[in-house]
CSV table of C-alpha atoms in Angstrom, one decimal:
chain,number,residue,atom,x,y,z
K,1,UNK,CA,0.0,0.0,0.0
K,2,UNK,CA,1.2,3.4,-0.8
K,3,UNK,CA,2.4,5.8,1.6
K,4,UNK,CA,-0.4,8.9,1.8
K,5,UNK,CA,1.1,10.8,4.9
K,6,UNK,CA,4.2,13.0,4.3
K,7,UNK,CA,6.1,15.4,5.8
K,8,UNK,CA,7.5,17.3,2.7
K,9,UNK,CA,5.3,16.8,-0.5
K,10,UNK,CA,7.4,18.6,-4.0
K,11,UNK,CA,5.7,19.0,-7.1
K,12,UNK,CA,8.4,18.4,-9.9
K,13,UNK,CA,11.0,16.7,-10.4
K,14,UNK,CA,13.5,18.7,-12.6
K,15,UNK,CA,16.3,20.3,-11.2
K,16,UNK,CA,14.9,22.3,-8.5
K,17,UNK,CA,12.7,19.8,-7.4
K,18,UNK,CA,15.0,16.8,-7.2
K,19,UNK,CA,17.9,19.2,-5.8
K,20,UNK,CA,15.5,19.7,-3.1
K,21,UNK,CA,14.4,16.0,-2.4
K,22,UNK,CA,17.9,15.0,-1.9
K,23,UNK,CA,19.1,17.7,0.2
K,24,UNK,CA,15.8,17.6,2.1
K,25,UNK,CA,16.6,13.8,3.2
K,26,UNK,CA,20.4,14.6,3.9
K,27,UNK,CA,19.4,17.3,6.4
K,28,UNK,CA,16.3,15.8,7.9
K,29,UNK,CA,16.3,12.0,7.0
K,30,UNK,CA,13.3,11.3,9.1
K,31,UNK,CA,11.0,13.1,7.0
K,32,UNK,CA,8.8,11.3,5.3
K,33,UNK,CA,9.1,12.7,1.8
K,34,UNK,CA,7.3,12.4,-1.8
K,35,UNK,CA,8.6,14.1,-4.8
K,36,UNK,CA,5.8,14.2,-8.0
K,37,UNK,CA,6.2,15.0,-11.3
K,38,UNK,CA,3.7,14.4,-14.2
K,39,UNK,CA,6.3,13.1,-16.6
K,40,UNK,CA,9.8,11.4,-15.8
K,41,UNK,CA,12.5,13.1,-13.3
K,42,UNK,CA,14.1,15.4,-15.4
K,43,UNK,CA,11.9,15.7,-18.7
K,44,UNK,CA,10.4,19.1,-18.2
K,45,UNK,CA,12.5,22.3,-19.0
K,46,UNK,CA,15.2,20.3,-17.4
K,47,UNK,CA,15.4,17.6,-20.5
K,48,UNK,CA,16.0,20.6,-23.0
K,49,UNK,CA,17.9,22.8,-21.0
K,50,UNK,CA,22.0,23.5,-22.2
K,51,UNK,CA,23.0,22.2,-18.4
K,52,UNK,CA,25.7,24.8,-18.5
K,53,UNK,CA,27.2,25.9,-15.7
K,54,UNK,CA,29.5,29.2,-15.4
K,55,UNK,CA,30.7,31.6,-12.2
K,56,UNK,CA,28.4,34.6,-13.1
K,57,UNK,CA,25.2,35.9,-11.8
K,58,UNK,CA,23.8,39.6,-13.0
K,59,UNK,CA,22.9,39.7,-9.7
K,60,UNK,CA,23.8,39.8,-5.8
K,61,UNK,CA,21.3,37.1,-5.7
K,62,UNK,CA,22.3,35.0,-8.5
K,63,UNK,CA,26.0,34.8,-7.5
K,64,UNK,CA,24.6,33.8,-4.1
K,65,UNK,CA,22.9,31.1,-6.0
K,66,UNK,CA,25.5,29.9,-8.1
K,67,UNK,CA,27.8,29.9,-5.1
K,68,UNK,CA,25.4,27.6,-3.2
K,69,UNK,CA,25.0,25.7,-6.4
K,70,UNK,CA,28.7,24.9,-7.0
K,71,UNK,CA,28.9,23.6,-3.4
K,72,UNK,CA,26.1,21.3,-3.9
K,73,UNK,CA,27.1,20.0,-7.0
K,74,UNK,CA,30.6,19.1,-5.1
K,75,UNK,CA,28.3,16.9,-3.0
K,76,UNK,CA,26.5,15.5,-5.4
K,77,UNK,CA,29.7,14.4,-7.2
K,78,UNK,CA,31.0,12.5,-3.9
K,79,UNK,CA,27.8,10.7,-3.6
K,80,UNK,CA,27.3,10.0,-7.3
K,81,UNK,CA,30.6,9.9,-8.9
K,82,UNK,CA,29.7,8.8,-12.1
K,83,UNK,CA,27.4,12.2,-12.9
K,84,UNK,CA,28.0,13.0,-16.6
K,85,UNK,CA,29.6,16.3,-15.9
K,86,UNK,CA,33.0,17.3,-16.4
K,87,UNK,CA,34.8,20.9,-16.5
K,88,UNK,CA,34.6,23.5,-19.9
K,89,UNK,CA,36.7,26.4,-20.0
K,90,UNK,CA,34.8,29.8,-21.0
K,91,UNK,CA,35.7,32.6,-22.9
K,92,UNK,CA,33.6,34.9,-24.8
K,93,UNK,CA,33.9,38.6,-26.5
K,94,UNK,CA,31.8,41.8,-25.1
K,95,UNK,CA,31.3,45.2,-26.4
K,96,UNK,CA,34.3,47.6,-24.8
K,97,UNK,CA,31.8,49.5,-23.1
K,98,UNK,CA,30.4,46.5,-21.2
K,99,UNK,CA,33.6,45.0,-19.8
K,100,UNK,CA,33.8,46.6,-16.4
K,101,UNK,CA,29.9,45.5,-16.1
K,102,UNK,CA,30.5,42.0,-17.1
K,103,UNK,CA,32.9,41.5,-15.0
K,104,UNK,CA,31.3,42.5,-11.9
K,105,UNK,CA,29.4,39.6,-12.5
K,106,UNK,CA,31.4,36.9,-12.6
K,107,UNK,CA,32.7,35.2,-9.0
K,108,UNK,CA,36.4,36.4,-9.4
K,109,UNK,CA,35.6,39.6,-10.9
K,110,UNK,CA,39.2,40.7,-11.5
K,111,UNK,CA,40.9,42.2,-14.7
K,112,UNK,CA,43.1,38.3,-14.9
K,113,UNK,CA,40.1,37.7,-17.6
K,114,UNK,CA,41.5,40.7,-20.4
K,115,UNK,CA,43.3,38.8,-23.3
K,116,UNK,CA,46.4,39.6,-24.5
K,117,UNK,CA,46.9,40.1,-28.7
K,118,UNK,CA,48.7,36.4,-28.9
K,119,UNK,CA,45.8,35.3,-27.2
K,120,UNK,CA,43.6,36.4,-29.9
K,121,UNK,CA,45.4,34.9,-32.6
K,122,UNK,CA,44.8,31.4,-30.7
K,123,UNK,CA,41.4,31.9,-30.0
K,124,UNK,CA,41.3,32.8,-33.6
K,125,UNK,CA,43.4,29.9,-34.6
K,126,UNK,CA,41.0,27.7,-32.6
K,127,UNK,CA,37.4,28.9,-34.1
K,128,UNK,CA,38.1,28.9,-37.9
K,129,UNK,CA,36.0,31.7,-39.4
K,130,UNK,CA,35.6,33.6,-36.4
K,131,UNK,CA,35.2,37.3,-36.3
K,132,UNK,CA,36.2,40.2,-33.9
K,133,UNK,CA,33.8,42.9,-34.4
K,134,UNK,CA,35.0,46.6,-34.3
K,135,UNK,CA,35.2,47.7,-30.2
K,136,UNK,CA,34.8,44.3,-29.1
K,137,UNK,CA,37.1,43.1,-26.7
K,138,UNK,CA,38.5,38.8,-25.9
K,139,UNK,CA,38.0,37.7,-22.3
K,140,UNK,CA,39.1,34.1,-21.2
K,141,UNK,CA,40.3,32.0,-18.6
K,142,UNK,CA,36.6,31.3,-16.5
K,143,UNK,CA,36.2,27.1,-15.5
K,144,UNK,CA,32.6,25.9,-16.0
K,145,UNK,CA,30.9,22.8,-16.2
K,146,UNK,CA,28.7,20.6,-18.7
K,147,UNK,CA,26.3,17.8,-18.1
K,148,UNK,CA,26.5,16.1,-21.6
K,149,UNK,CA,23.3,13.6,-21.1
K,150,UNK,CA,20.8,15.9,-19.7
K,151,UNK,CA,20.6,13.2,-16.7
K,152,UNK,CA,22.0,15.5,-13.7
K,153,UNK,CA,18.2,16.0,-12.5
K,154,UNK,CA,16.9,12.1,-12.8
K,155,UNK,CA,20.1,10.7,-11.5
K,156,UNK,CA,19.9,12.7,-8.4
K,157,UNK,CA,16.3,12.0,-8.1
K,158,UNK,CA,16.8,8.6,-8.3
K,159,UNK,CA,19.8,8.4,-5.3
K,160,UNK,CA,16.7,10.3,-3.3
K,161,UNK,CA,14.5,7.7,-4.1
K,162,UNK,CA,16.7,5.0,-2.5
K,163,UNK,CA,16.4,6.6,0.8
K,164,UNK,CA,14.3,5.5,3.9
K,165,UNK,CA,11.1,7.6,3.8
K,166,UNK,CA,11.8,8.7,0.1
K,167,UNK,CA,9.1,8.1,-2.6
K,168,UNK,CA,9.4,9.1,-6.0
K,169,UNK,CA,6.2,9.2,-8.2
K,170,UNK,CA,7.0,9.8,-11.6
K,171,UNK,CA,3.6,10.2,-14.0
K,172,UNK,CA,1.6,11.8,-11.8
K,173,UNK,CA,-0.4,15.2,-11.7
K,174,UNK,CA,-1.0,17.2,-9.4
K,175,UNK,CA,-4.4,18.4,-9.4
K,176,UNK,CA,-5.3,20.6,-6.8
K,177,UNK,CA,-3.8,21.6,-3.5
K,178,UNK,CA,-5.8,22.6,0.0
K,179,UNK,CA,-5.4,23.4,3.0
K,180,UNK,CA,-7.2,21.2,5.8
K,181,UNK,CA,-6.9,21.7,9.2
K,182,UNK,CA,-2.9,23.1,9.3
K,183,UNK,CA,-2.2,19.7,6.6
K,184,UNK,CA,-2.0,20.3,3.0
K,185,UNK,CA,-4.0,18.1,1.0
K,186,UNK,CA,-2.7,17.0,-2.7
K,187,UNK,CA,-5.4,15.6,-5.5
K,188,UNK,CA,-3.3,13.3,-7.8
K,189,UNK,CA,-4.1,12.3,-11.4
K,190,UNK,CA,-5.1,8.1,-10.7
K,191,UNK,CA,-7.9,9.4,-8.1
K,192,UNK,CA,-6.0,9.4,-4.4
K,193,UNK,CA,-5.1,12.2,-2.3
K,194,UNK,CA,-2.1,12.2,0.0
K,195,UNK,CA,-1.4,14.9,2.5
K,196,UNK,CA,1.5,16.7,3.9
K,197,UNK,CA,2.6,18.8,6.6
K,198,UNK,CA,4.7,21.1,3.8
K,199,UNK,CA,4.9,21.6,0.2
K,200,UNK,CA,7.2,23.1,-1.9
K,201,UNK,CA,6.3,24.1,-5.6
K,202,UNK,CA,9.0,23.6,-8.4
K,203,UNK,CA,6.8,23.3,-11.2
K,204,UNK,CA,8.8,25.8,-13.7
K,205,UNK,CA,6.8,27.1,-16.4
K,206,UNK,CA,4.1,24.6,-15.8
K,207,UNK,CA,1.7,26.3,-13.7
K,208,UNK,CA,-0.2,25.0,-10.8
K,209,UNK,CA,-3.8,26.2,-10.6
K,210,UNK,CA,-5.9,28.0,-7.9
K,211,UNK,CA,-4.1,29.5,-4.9
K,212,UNK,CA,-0.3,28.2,-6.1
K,213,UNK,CA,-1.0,29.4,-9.7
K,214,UNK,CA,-2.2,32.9,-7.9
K,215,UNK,CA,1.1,32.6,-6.1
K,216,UNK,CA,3.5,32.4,-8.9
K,217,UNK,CA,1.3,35.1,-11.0
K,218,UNK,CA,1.5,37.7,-7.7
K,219,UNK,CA,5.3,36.7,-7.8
K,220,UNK,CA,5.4,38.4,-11.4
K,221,UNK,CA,6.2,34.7,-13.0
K,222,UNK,CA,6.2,35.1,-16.6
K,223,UNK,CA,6.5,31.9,-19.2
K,224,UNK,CA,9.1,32.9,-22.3
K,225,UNK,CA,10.0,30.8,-25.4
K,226,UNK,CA,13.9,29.5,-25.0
K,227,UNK,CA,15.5,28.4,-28.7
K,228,UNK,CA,18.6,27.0,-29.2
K,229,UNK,CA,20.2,26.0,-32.6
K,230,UNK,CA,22.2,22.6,-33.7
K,231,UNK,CA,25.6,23.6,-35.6
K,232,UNK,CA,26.4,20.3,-37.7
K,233,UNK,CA,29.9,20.6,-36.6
K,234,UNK,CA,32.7,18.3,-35.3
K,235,UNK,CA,34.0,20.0,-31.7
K,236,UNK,CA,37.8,20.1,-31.3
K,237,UNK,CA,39.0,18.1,-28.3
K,238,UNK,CA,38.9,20.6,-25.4
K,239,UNK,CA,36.7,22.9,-27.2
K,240,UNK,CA,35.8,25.7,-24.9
K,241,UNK,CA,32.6,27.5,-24.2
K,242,UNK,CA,32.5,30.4,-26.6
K,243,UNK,CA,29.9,33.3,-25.5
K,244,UNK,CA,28.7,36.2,-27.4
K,245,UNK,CA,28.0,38.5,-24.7
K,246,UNK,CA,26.8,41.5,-25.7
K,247,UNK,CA,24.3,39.5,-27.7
K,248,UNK,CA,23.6,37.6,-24.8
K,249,UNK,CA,24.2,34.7,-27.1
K,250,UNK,CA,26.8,31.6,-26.6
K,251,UNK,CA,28.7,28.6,-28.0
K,252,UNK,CA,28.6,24.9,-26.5
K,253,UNK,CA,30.7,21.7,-28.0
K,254,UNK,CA,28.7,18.8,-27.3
K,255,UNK,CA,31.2,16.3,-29.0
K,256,UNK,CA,29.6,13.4,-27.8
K,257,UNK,CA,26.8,13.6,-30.6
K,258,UNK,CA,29.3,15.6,-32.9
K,259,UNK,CA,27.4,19.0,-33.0
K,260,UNK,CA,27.9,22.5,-31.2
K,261,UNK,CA,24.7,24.2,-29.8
K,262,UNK,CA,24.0,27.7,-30.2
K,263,UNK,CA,21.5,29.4,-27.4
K,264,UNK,CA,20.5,32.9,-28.2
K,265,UNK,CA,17.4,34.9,-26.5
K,266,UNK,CA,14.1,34.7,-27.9
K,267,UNK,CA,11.6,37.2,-27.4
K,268,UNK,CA,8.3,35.2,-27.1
K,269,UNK,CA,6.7,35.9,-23.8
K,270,UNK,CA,3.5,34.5,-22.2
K,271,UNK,CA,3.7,31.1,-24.0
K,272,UNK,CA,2.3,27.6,-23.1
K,273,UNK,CA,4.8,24.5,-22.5
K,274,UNK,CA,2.1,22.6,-24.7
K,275,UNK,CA,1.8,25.5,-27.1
K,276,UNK,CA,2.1,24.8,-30.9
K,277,UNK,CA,4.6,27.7,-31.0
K,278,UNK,CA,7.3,25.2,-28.7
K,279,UNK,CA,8.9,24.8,-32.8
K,280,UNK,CA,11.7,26.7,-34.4
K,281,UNK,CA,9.9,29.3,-36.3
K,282,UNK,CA,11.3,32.1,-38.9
K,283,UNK,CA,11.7,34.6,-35.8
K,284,UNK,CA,14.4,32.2,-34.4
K,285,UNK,CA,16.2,31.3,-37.3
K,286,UNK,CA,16.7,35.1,-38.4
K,287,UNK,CA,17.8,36.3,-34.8
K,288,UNK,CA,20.3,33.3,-34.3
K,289,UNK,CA,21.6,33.9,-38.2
K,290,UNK,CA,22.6,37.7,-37.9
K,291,UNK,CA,24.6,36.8,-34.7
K,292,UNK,CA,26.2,34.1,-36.5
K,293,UNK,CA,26.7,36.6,-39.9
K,294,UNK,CA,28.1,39.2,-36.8
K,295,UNK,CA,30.4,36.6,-35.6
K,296,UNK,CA,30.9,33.4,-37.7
K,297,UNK,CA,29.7,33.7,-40.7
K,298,UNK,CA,30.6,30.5,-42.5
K,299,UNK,CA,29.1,28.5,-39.3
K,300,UNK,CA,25.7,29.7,-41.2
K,301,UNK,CA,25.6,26.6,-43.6
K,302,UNK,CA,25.7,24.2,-40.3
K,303,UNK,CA,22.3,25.5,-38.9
K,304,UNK,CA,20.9,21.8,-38.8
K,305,UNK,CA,17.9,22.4,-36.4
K,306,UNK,CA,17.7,22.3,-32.7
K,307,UNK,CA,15.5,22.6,-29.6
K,308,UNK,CA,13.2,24.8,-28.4
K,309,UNK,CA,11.2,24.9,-24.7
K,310,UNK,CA,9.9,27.5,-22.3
K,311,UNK,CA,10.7,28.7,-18.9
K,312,UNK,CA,9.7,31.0,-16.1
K,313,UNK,CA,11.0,34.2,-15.7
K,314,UNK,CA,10.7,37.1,-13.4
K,315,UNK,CA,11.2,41.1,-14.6
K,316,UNK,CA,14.3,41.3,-12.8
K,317,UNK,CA,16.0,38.4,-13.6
K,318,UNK,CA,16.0,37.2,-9.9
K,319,UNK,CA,14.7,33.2,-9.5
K,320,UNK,CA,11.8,33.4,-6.4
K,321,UNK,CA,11.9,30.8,-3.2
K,322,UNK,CA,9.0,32.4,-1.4
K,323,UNK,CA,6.3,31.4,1.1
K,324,UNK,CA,2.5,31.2,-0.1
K,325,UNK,CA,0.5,34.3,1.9
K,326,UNK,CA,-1.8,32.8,4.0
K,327,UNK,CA,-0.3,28.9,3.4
K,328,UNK,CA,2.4,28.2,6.5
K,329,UNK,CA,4.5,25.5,5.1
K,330,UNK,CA,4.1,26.5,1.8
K,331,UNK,CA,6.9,27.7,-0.6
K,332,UNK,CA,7.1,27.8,-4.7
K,333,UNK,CA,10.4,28.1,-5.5
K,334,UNK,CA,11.6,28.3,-9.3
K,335,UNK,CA,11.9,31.4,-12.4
K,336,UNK,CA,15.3,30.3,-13.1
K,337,UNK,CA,15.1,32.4,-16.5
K,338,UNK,CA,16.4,29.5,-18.7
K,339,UNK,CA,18.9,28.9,-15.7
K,340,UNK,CA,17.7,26.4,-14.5
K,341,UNK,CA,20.6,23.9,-14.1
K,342,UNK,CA,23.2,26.6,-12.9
K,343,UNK,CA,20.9,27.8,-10.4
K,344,UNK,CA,18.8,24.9,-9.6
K,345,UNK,CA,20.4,23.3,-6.5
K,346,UNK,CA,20.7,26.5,-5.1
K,347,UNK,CA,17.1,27.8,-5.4
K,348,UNK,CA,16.2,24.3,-3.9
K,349,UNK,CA,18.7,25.1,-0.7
K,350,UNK,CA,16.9,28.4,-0.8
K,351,UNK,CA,13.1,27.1,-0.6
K,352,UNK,CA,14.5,24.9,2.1
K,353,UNK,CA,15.8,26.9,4.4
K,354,UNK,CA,12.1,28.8,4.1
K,355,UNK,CA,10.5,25.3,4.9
K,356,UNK,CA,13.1,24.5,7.9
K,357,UNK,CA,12.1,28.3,9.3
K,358,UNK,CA,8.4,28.1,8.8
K,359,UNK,CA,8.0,24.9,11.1
């Protein structure tokens, strides 16, 4: 018979989620805890995502994040060495006028990162076709890190699973949430209801409805279309992380199925994950062409198509972990802005801690 009483129910299981499952049980392994999703671990945003992460956060907040993040991803590592991530160096060019700016937001933030001429001519020895604009200055020397299977999120949630007290349901909705006499009760998909003493909501751009889909809309949660383009071109061994910064636009090798991806902004706000506009369209193809025509021109011809999903985003860039008015022991958590992996364990650390202080 399964387990209906909880004492931490999440809803979704992508990177936020399943961050938070884990590090729930570490800190408090005699809660009894259920982690939902209404697909697999890991095949929301999560499964498209570029599961790139880099030292840099526009914001006080974000660097907080990505501080926490790199620290839990350490511990992740120890537990399950076999995670399909490994270390990229990054590099990137950015207008002259934005240098000072850019680099404010990275960890370091020192002036180490300014290239010298001879390192130019390598990086333009190393990226045939590649061109420096006019006022446009080379920056180098950042470490990052890749997942190159998109299985970060269900590998983790799957190590939760194995835990005393740990449930993972995988294809199942939730329905509705209430509130019943200080427990929260959760209407699932095949008919039951379980209940818990706290819920966190990491649903990215899926939204819950009723009070949690209030919640996320009062939070300023917006849903925006994320594109990314497949180069039909052989990586270099070592190949680094190339970023077009001022164009807010990068480069990723992903040698292990021969092709580079190409993530650029898209524009198209207020969209559904089960929209018919989740396709490549004209729009993305022109925007990600004149970057290329800016910067690599003869990379054009290996356009070969690509991915496209949606996230949540907030106006100022900032990811939320905040309580539900009127809901004690409830927190949504989530609005990476296409972020998700970089930021992910540390949002869930973030919700957490509001969970841990609110009982």
């Amino acid at each position: 018979m399964m387990e209906r009483q909880f004492d931490l129910a999440i809803i979704g299981a992508g990177m936020i989620g399943s961050s938070a499952a884990w590090l729930a049980k570490q800190r408090h392994p005699e809660w009894r805890i259920v982690l939902l999703d209404r697909s697999l671990a890991g095949y929301g945003a999560s499964l498209y995502a570029a599961s790139l992460e880099i030292p840099f956060g526009h914001t006080p907040l974000r660097r907080d994040l990505v501080r926490r993040s790199q620290r839990i991803f350490g511990e992740f590592q120890q537990v399950l060495p076999g995670l399909p991530r490994c270390e990229i160096a990054v590099e990137g060019l950015v207008e002259a006028a934005d240098v000072e700016k850019l680099l404010s937001g990275f960890l370091d933030g020192n002036e180490s990162h300014r290239a010298r001429p001879e390192d130019e001519a390598d990086l333009l020895r190393r990226y045939s076709g590649l061109i420096i604009p006019p006022r446009q200055v080379y920056l180098k020397g950042w470490v990052g890190s890749r997942a190159f299977r998109n299985e970060i999120a269900p590998q983790i949630a799957y190590a939760f699973s194995q835990k005393v007290g740990a449930s993972l349901r995988q294809g199942t909705a939730v329905l509705d949430v209430v509130l019943e006499a200080e427990r929260f009760v959760l209407s699932l998909s095949q008919g039951e209801k379980v209940q818990a003493q706290r819920v966190l909501i990491a649903t990215g751009p899926w939204a819950m409805p009723g009070r949690i889909g209030e919640a996320a809309r009062d939070a300023g949660i917006r849903i925006k279309k994320v594109a990314a383009f497949h180069l039909n071109k052989c990586p270099k061994p070592n190949a680094s992380n190339l970023h077009f910064f001022s164009d807010d636009a990068f480069l990723l090798p992903q040698p292990e199925v021969g092709r580079w991806l190409m993530s650029f902004r898209s524009n198209e706000w207020d969209v559904n994950p089960r929209s018919e506009k989740m396709i490549i369209s004209q729009a993305d193809l022109a925007v990600a062409t004149a970057i290329l025509e800016k910067y690599m021109p003869t990379w054009i011809p290996h356009i070969q198509g690509g991915q496209v999903f949606c996230d949540a985003y907030t106006s100022t860039g900032d990811p939320i972990g905040k309580r539900v008015t009127g809901w004690p022991g409830c927190v949504i958590a989530g609005a990476a802005s296409g972020s998700g992996f970089r930021l992910g364990p540390g949002i869930a650390e973030m919700a957490l801690e509001l969970l841990e202080t609110n009982n």
